[in-house]
CSV table of C-alpha atoms in Angstrom, one decimal:
chain,number,residue,atom,x,y,z
A,1,MET,CA,8.4,-7.2,19.5
A,2,LEU,CA,5.7,-5.2,16.9
A,3,ASN,CA,3.4,-7.3,15.1
A,4,ILE,CA,2.8,-5.7,11.6
A,5,GLY,CA,-0.1,-7.1,9.7
A,6,VAL,CA,0.3,-7.4,5.9
A,7,LEU,CA,-3.3,-6.8,3.7
A,8,VAL,CA,-2.4,-7.5,0.3
A,9,GLY,CA,-4.5,-6.0,-2.6
A,10,SER,CA,-4.7,-8.8,-4.7
A,11,LEU,CA,-6.0,-12.5,-4.3
A,12,SER,CA,-3.6,-13.2,-7.2
A,13,SER,CA,-0.3,-15.9,-5.9
A,14,ARG,CA,1.6,-14.3,-8.5
A,15,SER,CA,0.6,-10.4,-8.3
A,16,TYR,CA,3.3,-7.7,-7.7
A,17,SER,CA,1.7,-6.2,-4.5
A,18,GLN,CA,1.9,-10.3,-3.7
A,19,LYS,CA,6.0,-10.7,-4.4
A,20,ILE,CA,6.7,-7.0,-2.8
A,21,ALA,CA,4.6,-8.5,0.6
A,22,ASN,CA,6.6,-11.8,0.4
A,23,TRP,CA,10.0,-9.8,-0.3
A,24,LEU,CA,8.8,-6.6,2.7
A,25,MET,CA,8.2,-10.3,5.2
A,26,SER,CA,11.3,-12.6,4.6
A,27,ASN,CA,13.2,-8.9,5.7
A,28,GLN,CA,12.6,-8.9,9.0
A,29,THR,CA,14.6,-7.4,11.1
A,30,SER,CA,13.0,-6.5,14.9
A,31,VAL,CA,9.2,-6.8,14.3
A,32,HIS,CA,6.6,-9.9,13.0
A,33,PHE,CA,5.2,-9.8,10.1
A,34,PHE,CA,1.6,-11.5,9.7
A,35,GLN,CA,-0.4,-12.0,6.3
A,36,ILE,CA,-4.1,-11.2,6.8
A,37,ASN,CA,-5.8,-13.0,4.1
A,38,TYR,CA,-9.7,-11.9,3.4
A,39,GLU,CA,-10.4,-13.7,0.8
A,40,ILE,CA,-12.7,-16.0,2.9
A,41,LEU,CA,-15.0,-13.2,3.8
A,42,PRO,CA,-18.3,-12.5,2.9
A,43,LEU,CA,-19.1,-9.2,2.1
A,44,TYR,CA,-19.9,-6.6,4.5
A,45,ASN,CA,-23.5,-6.2,5.0
A,46,PRO,CA,-23.6,-4.1,8.4
A,47,ASP,CA,-27.6,-5.5,9.3
A,48,LEU,CA,-25.1,-8.0,10.7
A,49,GLU,CA,-23.2,-6.3,13.0
A,50,ASP,CA,-25.7,-7.0,16.0
A,51,ASN,CA,-24.9,-10.7,14.8
A,52,SER,CA,-21.5,-10.9,13.9
A,53,ILE,CA,-20.9,-13.5,11.2
A,54,LEU,CA,-17.7,-16.5,12.9
A,55,GLU,CA,-14.9,-15.5,9.6
A,56,TRP,CA,-15.2,-11.7,10.7
A,57,GLN,CA,-15.3,-12.5,14.5
A,58,VAL,CA,-11.7,-14.0,13.7
A,59,PHE,CA,-10.7,-11.6,11.2
A,60,ARG,CA,-11.2,-8.7,13.4
A,61,SER,CA,-9.4,-10.5,16.4
A,62,VAL,CA,-7.0,-10.8,14.3
A,63,ILE,CA,-6.9,-7.2,13.7
A,64,ASP,CA,-6.9,-6.1,17.4
A,65,LYS,CA,-3.5,-7.9,17.8
A,66,MET,CA,-1.8,-6.1,15.5
A,67,ASP,CA,0.2,-3.5,16.7
A,68,ALA,CA,0.1,-1.8,12.8
A,69,LEU,CA,-1.1,-2.7,9.9
A,70,ILE,CA,0.4,-1.9,5.9
A,71,PHE,CA,-1.7,-2.2,2.6
A,72,VAL,CA,0.4,-3.3,-0.2
A,73,THR,CA,-1.8,-2.7,-2.8
A,74,GLN,CA,-1.8,-0.8,-6.8
A,75,GLU,CA,-4.0,1.5,-7.2
A,76,TYR,CA,-7.0,1.1,-9.2
A,77,ASN,CA,-9.4,3.4,-10.3
A,78,PHE,CA,-8.0,6.7,-8.3
A,79,SER,CA,-8.7,4.4,-5.6
A,80,ILE,CA,-8.1,0.9,-4.1
A,81,PRO,CA,-9.1,-2.5,-5.4
A,82,GLY,CA,-12.3,-3.5,-4.7
A,83,GLY,CA,-11.7,-6.6,-2.0
A,84,LEU,CA,-10.2,-4.2,0.6
A,85,LYS,CA,-13.9,-1.3,-0.2
A,86,LYS,CA,-15.4,-1.6,2.7
A,87,ARG,CA,-14.3,-4.7,5.3
A,88,GLY,CA,-15.7,-4.3,8.3
């Protein structure tokens, strides 16, 4: 069975992106969907790569266990929202 991580581009629980992700995860077939929350992550700092903080280590270990990732997000100024940019 495939494990698919779902990252939602809005941190608001009432966003359309979150509603779409909830619908996707509730209509499971032969895959397992897991929403991967990133709101507790501090801003990325490349100077800390050698001594990565615990939150980043946990986030990366969860991502490594996924067979695929789906990003559910709106377009924002011809790009993705700031919360999803440069996150490790």
